[in-house]
mmCIF file of C-alpha atoms and ligand atoms in Angstrom:
data_model
loop_
_atom_site.group_PDB
_atom_site.id
_atom_site.type_symbol
_atom_site.label_atom_id
_atom_site.label_comp_id
_atom_site.label_asym_id
_atom_site.label_seq_id
_atom_site.Cartn_x
_atom_site.Cartn_y
_atom_site.Cartn_z
ATOM 1 C CA UNK A 1 89.865 -22.821 49.100
ATOM 2 C CA UNK A 2 87.431 -24.488 46.799
ATOM 3 C CA UNK A 3 84.633 -26.672 47.813
ATOM 4 C CA UNK A 4 83.563 -29.458 45.577
ATOM 5 C CA UNK A 5 80.708 -31.740 46.282
ATOM 6 C CA UNK A 6 80.662 -35.158 44.691
ATOM 7 C CA UNK A 7 77.840 -37.601 44.926
ATOM 8 C CA UNK A 8 78.783 -41.183 45.507
ATOM 9 C CA UNK A 9 76.677 -43.064 42.961
ATOM 10 C CA UNK A 10 76.204 -46.121 45.138
ATOM 11 C CA UNK A 11 74.942 -44.721 48.396
ATOM 12 C CA UNK A 12 74.142 -41.104 47.715
ATOM 13 C CA UNK A 13 76.685 -39.837 50.271
ATOM 14 C CA UNK A 14 78.071 -36.381 49.573
ATOM 15 C CA UNK A 15 81.818 -36.047 49.887
ATOM 16 C CA UNK A 16 83.419 -32.643 50.296
ATOM 17 C CA UNK A 17 86.916 -31.897 49.104
ATOM 18 C CA UNK A 18 89.017 -28.920 50.088
ATOM 19 C CA UNK A 19 91.999 -29.099 47.902
ATOM 20 C CA UNK A 20 94.495 -26.512 46.745
ATOM 21 C CA UNK A 21 95.242 -28.318 43.481
ATOM 22 C CA UNK A 22 91.604 -28.473 42.664
ATOM 23 C CA UNK A 23 91.252 -24.775 43.336
ATOM 24 C CA UNK A 24 94.124 -24.007 40.980
ATOM 25 C CA UNK A 25 92.644 -26.308 38.394
ATOM 26 C CA UNK A 26 89.302 -24.566 38.564
ATOM 27 C CA UNK A 27 90.796 -21.114 38.261
ATOM 28 C CA UNK A 28 92.835 -22.270 35.265
ATOM 29 C CA UNK A 29 89.752 -23.743 33.658
ATOM 30 C CA UNK A 30 87.805 -20.601 34.393
ATOM 31 C CA UNK A 31 90.455 -18.385 32.844
ATOM 32 C CA UNK A 32 90.631 -20.543 29.734
ATOM 33 C CA UNK A 33 86.850 -20.490 29.491
ATOM 34 C CA UNK A 34 86.825 -16.682 29.668
ATOM 35 C CA UNK A 35 89.380 -16.465 26.894
ATOM 36 C CA UNK A 36 87.334 -18.852 24.756
ATOM 37 C CA UNK A 37 84.240 -16.707 25.309
ATOM 38 C CA UNK A 38 86.195 -13.660 24.128
ATOM 39 C CA UNK A 39 87.508 -15.498 21.085
ATOM 40 C CA UNK A 40 84.031 -16.656 20.119
ATOM 41 C CA UNK A 41 82.928 -13.000 20.422
ATOM 42 C CA UNK A 42 85.665 -12.095 17.970
ATOM 43 C CA UNK A 43 88.009 -10.476 20.507
ATOM 44 C CA UNK A 44 91.603 -11.168 19.461
ATOM 45 C CA UNK A 45 90.408 -14.278 17.752
ATOM 46 C CA UNK A 46 93.946 -14.973 16.484
ATOM 47 C CA UNK A 47 94.554 -16.686 19.833
ATOM 48 C CA UNK A 48 92.749 -19.632 18.243
ATOM 49 C CA UNK A 49 94.415 -20.902 15.075
ATOM 50 C CA UNK A 50 94.864 -24.072 13.084
ATOM 51 C CA UNK A 51 97.748 -26.351 12.188
ATOM 52 C CA UNK A 52 97.640 -29.008 9.510
ATOM 53 C CA UNK A 53 99.251 -32.429 9.737
ATOM 54 C CA UNK A 54 100.069 -34.215 6.465
ATOM 55 C CA UNK A 55 98.581 -37.664 5.801
ATOM 56 C CA UNK A 56 100.607 -39.993 3.575
ATOM 57 C CA UNK A 57 99.058 -42.461 1.153
ATOM 58 C CA UNK A 58 101.279 -45.554 1.322
ATOM 59 C CA UNK A 59 100.247 -46.950 -2.074
ATOM 60 C CA UNK A 60 100.840 -43.728 -3.960
ATOM 61 C CA UNK A 61 103.759 -42.633 -1.794
ATOM 62 C CA UNK A 62 102.445 -39.082 -1.585
ATOM 63 C CA UNK A 63 100.559 -36.714 0.683
ATOM 64 C CA UNK A 64 96.821 -37.145 0.102
ATOM 65 C CA UNK A 65 95.491 -34.827 2.785
ATOM 66 C CA UNK A 66 95.833 -33.002 6.076
ATOM 67 C CA UNK A 67 94.170 -33.174 9.450
ATOM 68 C CA UNK A 68 93.165 -29.731 10.774
ATOM 69 C CA UNK A 69 94.146 -29.365 14.448
ATOM 70 C CA UNK A 70 93.079 -26.455 16.637
ATOM 71 C CA UNK A 71 95.646 -24.479 18.671
ATOM 72 C CA UNK A 72 95.176 -21.979 21.482
ATOM 73 C CA UNK A 73 97.697 -19.424 22.667
ATOM 74 C CA UNK A 74 96.319 -18.259 25.990
ATOM 75 C CA UNK A 75 97.195 -14.877 27.504
ATOM 76 C CA UNK A 76 97.662 -16.519 30.897
ATOM 77 C CA UNK A 77 99.155 -19.910 30.134
ATOM 78 C CA UNK A 78 100.777 -19.727 26.704
ATOM 79 C CA UNK A 79 100.064 -22.723 24.541
ATOM 80 C CA UNK A 80 97.178 -24.797 25.846
ATOM 81 C CA UNK A 81 96.702 -28.206 24.173
ATOM 82 C CA UNK A 82 93.374 -29.069 22.489
ATOM 83 C CA UNK A 83 92.948 -32.026 24.823
ATOM 84 C CA UNK A 84 92.516 -29.389 27.520
ATOM 85 C CA UNK A 85 90.640 -26.514 25.844
ATOM 86 C CA UNK A 86 88.290 -28.517 23.601
ATOM 87 C CA UNK A 87 86.635 -30.288 26.579
ATOM 88 C CA UNK A 88 86.256 -26.889 28.313
ATOM 89 C CA UNK A 89 84.628 -25.519 25.157
ATOM 90 C CA UNK A 90 82.367 -28.571 24.957
ATOM 91 C CA UNK A 91 81.292 -28.286 28.594
ATOM 92 C CA UNK A 92 80.276 -24.674 28.092
ATOM 93 C CA UNK A 93 78.639 -25.146 24.680
ATOM 94 C CA UNK A 94 81.271 -22.739 23.314
ATOM 95 C CA UNK A 95 82.328 -25.472 20.928
ATOM 96 C CA UNK A 96 79.437 -24.645 18.602
ATOM 97 C CA UNK A 97 80.693 -21.127 17.836
ATOM 98 C CA UNK A 98 84.366 -22.041 18.052
ATOM 99 C CA UNK A 99 83.668 -25.069 15.864
ATOM 100 C CA UNK A 100 82.224 -22.748 13.222
ATOM 101 C CA UNK A 101 85.391 -20.647 13.369
ATOM 102 C CA UNK A 102 87.479 -23.826 13.003
ATOM 103 C CA UNK A 103 85.437 -25.004 10.008
ATOM 104 C CA UNK A 104 85.818 -21.641 8.251
ATOM 105 C CA UNK A 105 89.589 -21.580 8.839
ATOM 106 C CA UNK A 106 89.948 -25.139 7.518
ATOM 107 C CA UNK A 107 87.860 -24.342 4.425
ATOM 108 C CA UNK A 108 89.957 -21.224 3.773
ATOM 109 C CA UNK A 109 93.050 -23.423 3.881
ATOM 110 C CA UNK A 110 91.366 -25.834 1.488
ATOM 111 C CA UNK A 111 90.606 -22.957 -0.857
ATOM 112 C CA UNK A 112 94.301 -22.025 -0.844
ATOM 113 C CA UNK A 113 95.136 -25.627 -1.769
ATOM 114 C CA UNK A 114 92.659 -25.534 -4.641
ATOM 115 C CA UNK A 115 94.115 -22.247 -5.886
ATOM 116 C CA UNK A 116 97.532 -23.927 -5.994
ATOM 117 C CA UNK A 117 96.000 -26.657 -8.142
ATOM 118 C CA UNK A 118 95.673 -29.389 -5.543
ATOM 119 C CA UNK A 119 92.212 -30.674 -6.396
ATOM 120 C CA UNK A 120 92.533 -34.095 -4.842
ATOM 121 C CA UNK A 121 94.080 -33.238 -1.485
ATOM 122 C CA UNK A 122 91.629 -33.376 1.420
ATOM 123 C CA UNK A 123 91.401 -31.582 4.750
ATOM 124 C CA UNK A 124 89.707 -33.351 7.636
ATOM 125 C CA UNK A 125 88.190 -31.450 10.531
ATOM 126 C CA UNK A 126 87.575 -32.824 14.028
ATOM 127 C CA UNK A 127 83.947 -32.410 15.038
ATOM 128 C CA UNK A 128 82.516 -32.769 18.558
ATOM 129 C CA UNK A 129 79.247 -34.561 19.192
ATOM 130 C CA UNK A 130 77.697 -31.328 20.477
ATOM 131 C CA UNK A 131 78.355 -29.725 17.092
ATOM 132 C CA UNK A 132 77.231 -32.640 14.964
ATOM 133 C CA UNK A 133 73.954 -33.066 16.828
ATOM 134 C CA UNK A 134 72.824 -29.468 16.241
ATOM 135 C CA UNK A 135 69.934 -29.477 13.808
ATOM 136 C CA UNK A 136 71.597 -26.813 11.653
ATOM 137 C CA UNK A 137 75.041 -28.430 11.513
ATOM 138 C CA UNK A 138 74.730 -29.896 8.015
ATOM 139 C CA UNK A 139 73.081 -26.873 6.430
ATOM 140 C CA UNK A 140 75.684 -24.514 7.932
ATOM 141 C CA UNK A 141 78.499 -26.713 6.697
ATOM 142 C CA UNK A 142 77.029 -26.847 3.209
ATOM 143 C CA UNK A 143 76.596 -23.060 3.177
ATOM 144 C CA UNK A 144 80.235 -22.589 4.118
ATOM 145 C CA UNK A 145 81.406 -25.114 1.521
ATOM 146 C CA UNK A 146 79.506 -23.131 -1.128
ATOM 147 C CA UNK A 147 80.741 -19.806 0.214
ATOM 148 C CA UNK A 148 84.385 -20.812 -0.112
ATOM 149 C CA UNK A 149 83.744 -22.671 -3.383
ATOM 150 C CA UNK A 150 85.070 -25.932 -2.090
ATOM 151 C CA UNK A 151 84.599 -29.343 -3.660
ATOM 152 C CA UNK A 152 82.805 -31.318 -0.892
ATOM 153 C CA UNK A 153 84.810 -34.407 -1.861
ATOM 154 C CA UNK A 154 87.898 -32.685 -0.414
ATOM 155 C CA UNK A 155 86.244 -32.143 2.975
ATOM 156 C CA UNK A 156 86.578 -34.758 5.701
ATOM 157 C CA UNK A 157 85.026 -34.887 9.174
ATOM 158 C CA UNK A 158 86.555 -36.835 12.060
ATOM 159 C CA UNK A 159 84.209 -38.173 14.713
ATOM 160 C CA UNK A 160 85.575 -39.996 17.733
ATOM 161 C CA UNK A 161 84.403 -43.549 18.072
ATOM 162 C CA UNK A 162 82.956 -42.854 21.523
ATOM 163 C CA UNK A 163 80.241 -40.571 20.155
ATOM 164 C CA UNK A 164 78.590 -43.564 18.508
ATOM 165 C CA UNK A 165 77.992 -45.118 21.922
ATOM 166 C CA UNK A 166 75.030 -42.812 22.407
ATOM 167 C CA UNK A 167 72.840 -41.240 19.719
ATOM 168 C CA UNK A 168 73.934 -44.007 17.405
ATOM 169 C CA UNK A 169 70.971 -43.879 15.011
ATOM 170 C CA UNK A 170 70.827 -40.119 14.902
ATOM 171 C CA UNK A 171 74.545 -39.802 14.169
ATOM 172 C CA UNK A 172 74.449 -42.460 11.478
ATOM 173 C CA UNK A 173 71.547 -40.647 9.815
ATOM 174 C CA UNK A 174 73.528 -37.388 9.733
ATOM 175 C CA UNK A 175 76.578 -39.216 8.376
ATOM 176 C CA UNK A 176 74.572 -40.743 5.535
ATOM 177 C CA UNK A 177 73.260 -37.337 4.595
ATOM 178 C CA UNK A 178 76.731 -35.763 4.594
ATOM 179 C CA UNK A 179 78.225 -38.637 2.636
ATOM 180 C CA UNK A 180 75.558 -38.322 -0.023
ATOM 181 C CA UNK A 181 76.944 -34.811 -0.604
ATOM 182 C CA UNK A 182 80.422 -36.230 -1.105
ATOM 183 C CA UNK A 183 81.860 -35.319 2.307
ATOM 184 C CA UNK A 184 84.179 -37.978 3.759
ATOM 185 C CA UNK A 185 83.687 -39.348 7.272
ATOM 186 C CA UNK A 186 86.384 -40.834 9.508
ATOM 187 C CA UNK A 187 85.944 -42.674 12.783
ATOM 188 C CA UNK A 188 88.695 -41.237 14.981
ATOM 189 C CA UNK A 189 90.557 -42.903 17.879
ATOM 190 C CA UNK A 190 89.285 -46.282 16.762
ATOM 191 C CA UNK A 191 89.667 -49.013 19.360
ATOM 192 C CA UNK A 192 89.239 -46.732 22.362
ATOM 193 C CA UNK A 193 85.495 -46.083 22.126
ATOM 194 C CA UNK A 194 82.631 -48.235 23.127
ATOM 195 C CA UNK A 195 81.040 -49.320 19.896
ATOM 196 C CA UNK A 196 80.482 -53.045 19.511
ATOM 197 C CA UNK A 197 81.559 -54.937 16.426
ATOM 198 C CA UNK A 198 77.931 -55.470 15.505
ATOM 199 C CA UNK A 199 77.414 -51.737 15.414
ATOM 200 C CA UNK A 200 80.747 -51.008 13.784
ATOM 201 C CA UNK A 201 79.500 -52.922 10.742
ATOM 202 C CA UNK A 202 76.702 -50.452 10.319
ATOM 203 C CA UNK A 203 78.647 -47.228 10.772
ATOM 204 C CA UNK A 204 78.652 -45.617 7.375
ATOM 205 C CA UNK A 205 82.166 -44.145 7.428
ATOM 206 C CA UNK A 206 84.846 -43.902 4.727
ATOM 207 C CA UNK A 207 87.853 -44.028 7.026
ATOM 208 C CA UNK A 208 88.814 -45.741 10.198
ATOM 209 C CA UNK A 209 91.636 -44.111 12.142
ATOM 210 C CA UNK A 210 93.439 -46.562 14.393
ATOM 211 C CA UNK A 211 94.245 -44.928 17.721
ATOM 212 C CA UNK A 212 97.885 -44.199 18.557
ATOM 213 C CA UNK A 213 97.698 -46.704 21.420
ATOM 214 C CA UNK A 214 97.745 -49.574 18.891
ATOM 215 C CA UNK A 215 100.588 -47.952 16.950
ATOM 216 C CA UNK A 216 102.644 -47.585 20.162
ATOM 217 C CA UNK A 217 102.123 -51.306 20.808
ATOM 218 C CA UNK A 218 104.097 -52.039 17.639
ATOM 219 C CA UNK A 219 107.266 -50.982 19.465
ATOM 220 C CA UNK A 220 106.978 -53.803 21.974
ATOM 221 C CA UNK A 221 109.057 -56.933 21.590
ATOM 222 C CA UNK A 222 106.225 -59.245 20.641
ATOM 223 C CA UNK A 223 104.882 -57.382 17.645
ATOM 224 C CA UNK A 224 103.145 -60.510 16.356
ATOM 225 C CA UNK A 225 101.032 -60.528 19.501
ATOM 226 C CA UNK A 226 99.501 -57.147 18.761
ATOM 227 C CA UNK A 227 96.055 -56.928 17.280
ATOM 228 C CA UNK A 228 96.946 -53.978 15.055
ATOM 229 C CA UNK A 229 97.003 -56.115 11.898
ATOM 230 C CA UNK A 230 93.640 -57.589 12.875
ATOM 231 C CA UNK A 231 92.188 -54.103 13.170
ATOM 232 C CA UNK A 232 93.519 -53.261 9.693
ATOM 233 C CA UNK A 233 91.963 -56.351 8.108
ATOM 234 C CA UNK A 234 88.725 -55.875 10.012
ATOM 235 C CA UNK A 235 88.578 -52.258 8.779
ATOM 236 C CA UNK A 236 89.054 -53.463 5.208
ATOM 237 C CA UNK A 237 86.409 -56.166 5.559
ATOM 238 C CA UNK A 238 83.961 -53.554 6.749
ATOM 239 C CA UNK A 239 84.785 -51.496 3.661
ATOM 240 C CA UNK A 240 86.782 -48.741 5.331
ATOM 241 C CA UNK A 241 90.036 -47.167 4.257
ATOM 242 C CA UNK A 242 92.424 -47.546 7.225
ATOM 243 C CA UNK A 243 94.595 -44.743 8.636
ATOM 244 C CA UNK A 244 97.242 -45.162 11.347
ATOM 245 C CA UNK A 245 97.794 -42.157 13.607
ATOM 246 C CA UNK A 246 100.795 -41.300 15.764
ATOM 247 C CA UNK A 247 103.399 -43.052 13.597
ATOM 248 C CA UNK A 248 106.787 -42.038 14.976
ATOM 249 C CA UNK A 249 109.247 -44.782 14.011
ATOM 250 C CA UNK A 250 110.347 -46.608 10.865
ATOM 251 C CA UNK A 251 109.596 -49.980 12.462
ATOM 252 C CA UNK A 252 105.964 -48.954 12.894
ATOM 253 C CA UNK A 253 105.807 -47.739 9.311
ATOM 254 C CA UNK A 254 107.187 -50.968 7.874
ATOM 255 C CA UNK A 255 104.764 -53.053 9.953
ATOM 256 C CA UNK A 256 101.865 -50.926 8.706
ATOM 257 C CA UNK A 257 103.067 -51.202 5.108
ATOM 258 C CA UNK A 258 103.438 -54.970 5.364
ATOM 259 C CA UNK A 259 99.996 -55.312 6.874
ATOM 260 C CA UNK A 260 98.233 -53.294 4.214
ATOM 261 C CA UNK A 261 97.460 -50.093 6.094
ATOM 262 C CA UNK A 262 96.342 -47.489 3.546
ATOM 263 C CA UNK A 263 97.306 -44.136 5.049
ATOM 264 C CA UNK A 264 99.672 -42.985 7.796
ATOM 265 C CA UNK A 265 99.952 -39.843 9.870
ATOM 266 C CA UNK A 266 102.512 -39.021 12.538
ATOM 267 C CA UNK A 267 105.684 -37.198 13.493
ATOM 268 C CA UNK A 268 107.703 -39.585 11.288
ATOM 269 C CA UNK A 269 105.998 -38.040 8.250
ATOM 270 C CA UNK A 270 105.565 -34.547 9.702
ATOM 271 C CA UNK A 271 104.397 -32.679 12.771
ATOM 272 C CA UNK A 272 101.316 -30.459 12.418
ATOM 273 C CA UNK A 273 102.326 -27.365 10.415
ATOM 274 C CA UNK A 274 101.135 -23.771 9.966
ATOM 275 C CA UNK A 275 99.240 -22.966 6.709
ATOM 276 C CA UNK A 276 102.207 -21.858 4.659
ATOM 277 C CA UNK A 277 104.532 -24.571 5.930
ATOM 278 C CA UNK A 278 101.896 -27.175 5.121
ATOM 279 C CA UNK A 279 101.583 -25.916 1.544
ATOM 280 C CA UNK A 280 105.372 -25.857 1.181
ATOM 281 C CA UNK A 281 105.504 -29.428 2.447
ATOM 282 C CA UNK A 282 102.926 -30.415 -0.165
ATOM 283 C CA UNK A 283 104.729 -28.639 -3.002
ATOM 284 C CA UNK A 284 107.965 -30.312 -1.998
ATOM 285 C CA UNK A 285 106.241 -33.704 -1.834
ATOM 286 C CA UNK A 286 104.296 -33.347 -5.069
ATOM 287 C CA UNK A 287 105.373 -30.362 -7.203
ATOM 288 C CA UNK A 288 103.263 -31.417 -10.198
ATOM 289 C CA UNK A 289 100.197 -30.307 -8.210
ATOM 290 C CA UNK A 290 97.954 -32.980 -9.652
ATOM 291 C CA UNK A 291 97.841 -34.842 -6.347
HETATM 292 P P1 LIG B 1 93.074 -36.472 17.292
HETATM 293 O O1 LIG B 1 91.984 -35.987 16.416
HETATM 294 O O2 LIG B 1 93.198 -37.937 17.485
HETATM 295 O O3 LIG B 1 94.413 -35.853 16.682
HETATM 296 C C1 LIG B 1 95.640 -36.513 16.661
HETATM 297 C C2 LIG B 1 96.549 -35.988 17.739
HETATM 298 O O4 LIG B 1 97.766 -36.712 17.727
HETATM 299 C C3 LIG B 1 96.953 -34.531 17.557
HETATM 300 O O5 LIG B 1 97.109 -33.988 18.850
HETATM 301 C C4 LIG B 1 98.312 -34.642 16.867
HETATM 302 O O6 LIG B 1 99.119 -33.494 17.021
HETATM 303 C C5 LIG B 1 98.867 -35.821 17.610
HETATM 304 N N1 LIG B 1 99.902 -36.534 16.865
HETATM 305 C C6 LIG B 1 100.002 -36.729 15.532
HETATM 306 N N2 LIG B 1 101.065 -37.473 15.229
HETATM 307 C C7 LIG B 1 101.685 -37.758 16.402
HETATM 308 C C8 LIG B 1 102.847 -38.521 16.741
HETATM 309 O O7 LIG B 1 103.545 -39.092 15.893
HETATM 310 N N3 LIG B 1 103.150 -38.610 18.068
HETATM 311 C C9 LIG B 1 102.413 -38.008 19.028
HETATM 312 N N4 LIG B 1 102.777 -38.141 20.306
HETATM 313 N N5 LIG B 1 101.274 -37.304 18.744
HETATM 314 C C10 LIG B 1 100.944 -37.187 17.441
HETATM 315 P P2 LIG B 1 96.548 -32.578 19.247
HETATM 316 O O8 LIG B 1 96.708 -31.614 18.111
HETATM 317 O O9 LIG B 1 97.148 -32.216 20.554
HETATM 318 O O10 LIG B 1 94.993 -32.848 19.402
HETATM 319 C C11 LIG B 1 94.499 -33.676 20.414
HETATM 320 C C12 LIG B 1 93.037 -33.948 20.232
HETATM 321 O O11 LIG B 1 92.254 -32.756 20.406
HETATM 322 C C13 LIG B 1 92.672 -34.434 18.854
HETATM 323 O O12 LIG B 1 92.955 -35.801 18.752
HETATM 324 C C14 LIG B 1 91.200 -34.123 18.788
HETATM 325 O O13 LIG B 1 90.448 -35.101 19.454
HETATM 326 C C15 LIG B 1 91.134 -32.832 19.588
HETATM 327 N N6 LIG B 1 91.097 -31.704 18.648
HETATM 328 C C16 LIG B 1 92.115 -31.060 18.034
HETATM 329 N N7 LIG B 1 91.668 -30.088 17.223
HETATM 330 C C17 LIG B 1 90.308 -30.113 17.323
HETATM 331 C C18 LIG B 1 89.244 -29.359 16.706
HETATM 332 O O14 LIG B 1 89.452 -28.474 15.867
HETATM 333 N N8 LIG B 1 87.973 -29.679 17.071
HETATM 334 C C19 LIG B 1 87.691 -30.682 17.950
HETATM 335 N N9 LIG B 1 86.406 -30.938 18.251
HETATM 336 N N10 LIG B 1 88.647 -31.421 18.526
HETATM 337 C C20 LIG B 1 89.942 -31.138 18.219
HETATM 338 MG MG1 LIG B 2 91.330 -36.455 14.606
HETATM 339 MG MG1 LIG B 3 92.780 -39.661 17.026
#
């Protein structure tokens, strides 16, 4: 059995749990952590790999980029979703090393795109707060961009809205620096974080990615009651390009089109794809390779 001690914030009482589920959960987490340690030490690092999900530009009617999404095939549990292993990596500071691996893989993919003649297509990489706040984050990223001979304008970084809740000034300073180099910044999961409108105005991002929650709402009967269109116009007023994520149905797509959303991403366009599949998808979408 596992013993877990929780402190009740209000009265300082310690509560002890003895719970089989919790024990299983901890051993699962522990096993995943051990595998992540191995991977970051370079042991069978192929267990961590990337997939790329196409992003469609609605005005141009073509794929303008991809989001890089990390995948883990665990020895013990098979495929483990990033919503599970990324937080484990963050908790154990493993995300810094694994994040570097992820960045390199994404830049290698970008180099392949460039070699095929796609000089306008971007790849955006999800970055955790722990990574971004390291003093050497920017210089490492720039070194890697040079190493793989990438045009910084094709590199995007996705930061979840919630990371602006703390370290707001520091993060905005880093963003300004990266943007001055041409790197694009997206605020991810918009609408689920804690940033106030007043602050939102000052976040120096290129893109605002509306969280899937607001896209799901478009399937409800009273579409006109949703605030999704308000989020799109607010994003535009604040000078951001607006992306909808998790688009699965035609009805959602037509709403987004009618309400001026700029870019869409979701299973309706394509699921996340392996390197080669992603390039094939791009060639099929835009064979002239001037995209
Ligand atoms: P996210 O950055 O918001 O990524 C979008 C998620 O929505 C992805 O889940 C994607 O596969 C999923 N998705 C896209 N279209 C659809 C759709 O039409 N329907 C549904 N149901 N889902 C859709 P995924 O790959 O499981 O990633 C989950 C989260 O894990 C990501 O959310 C991101 O926060 C995090 N993550 C993934 N890769 C990385 C990474 O390399 N680094 C970091 N720090 N976080 C990552
Ligand atoms: Mg993202
Ligand atoms: Mg998101």
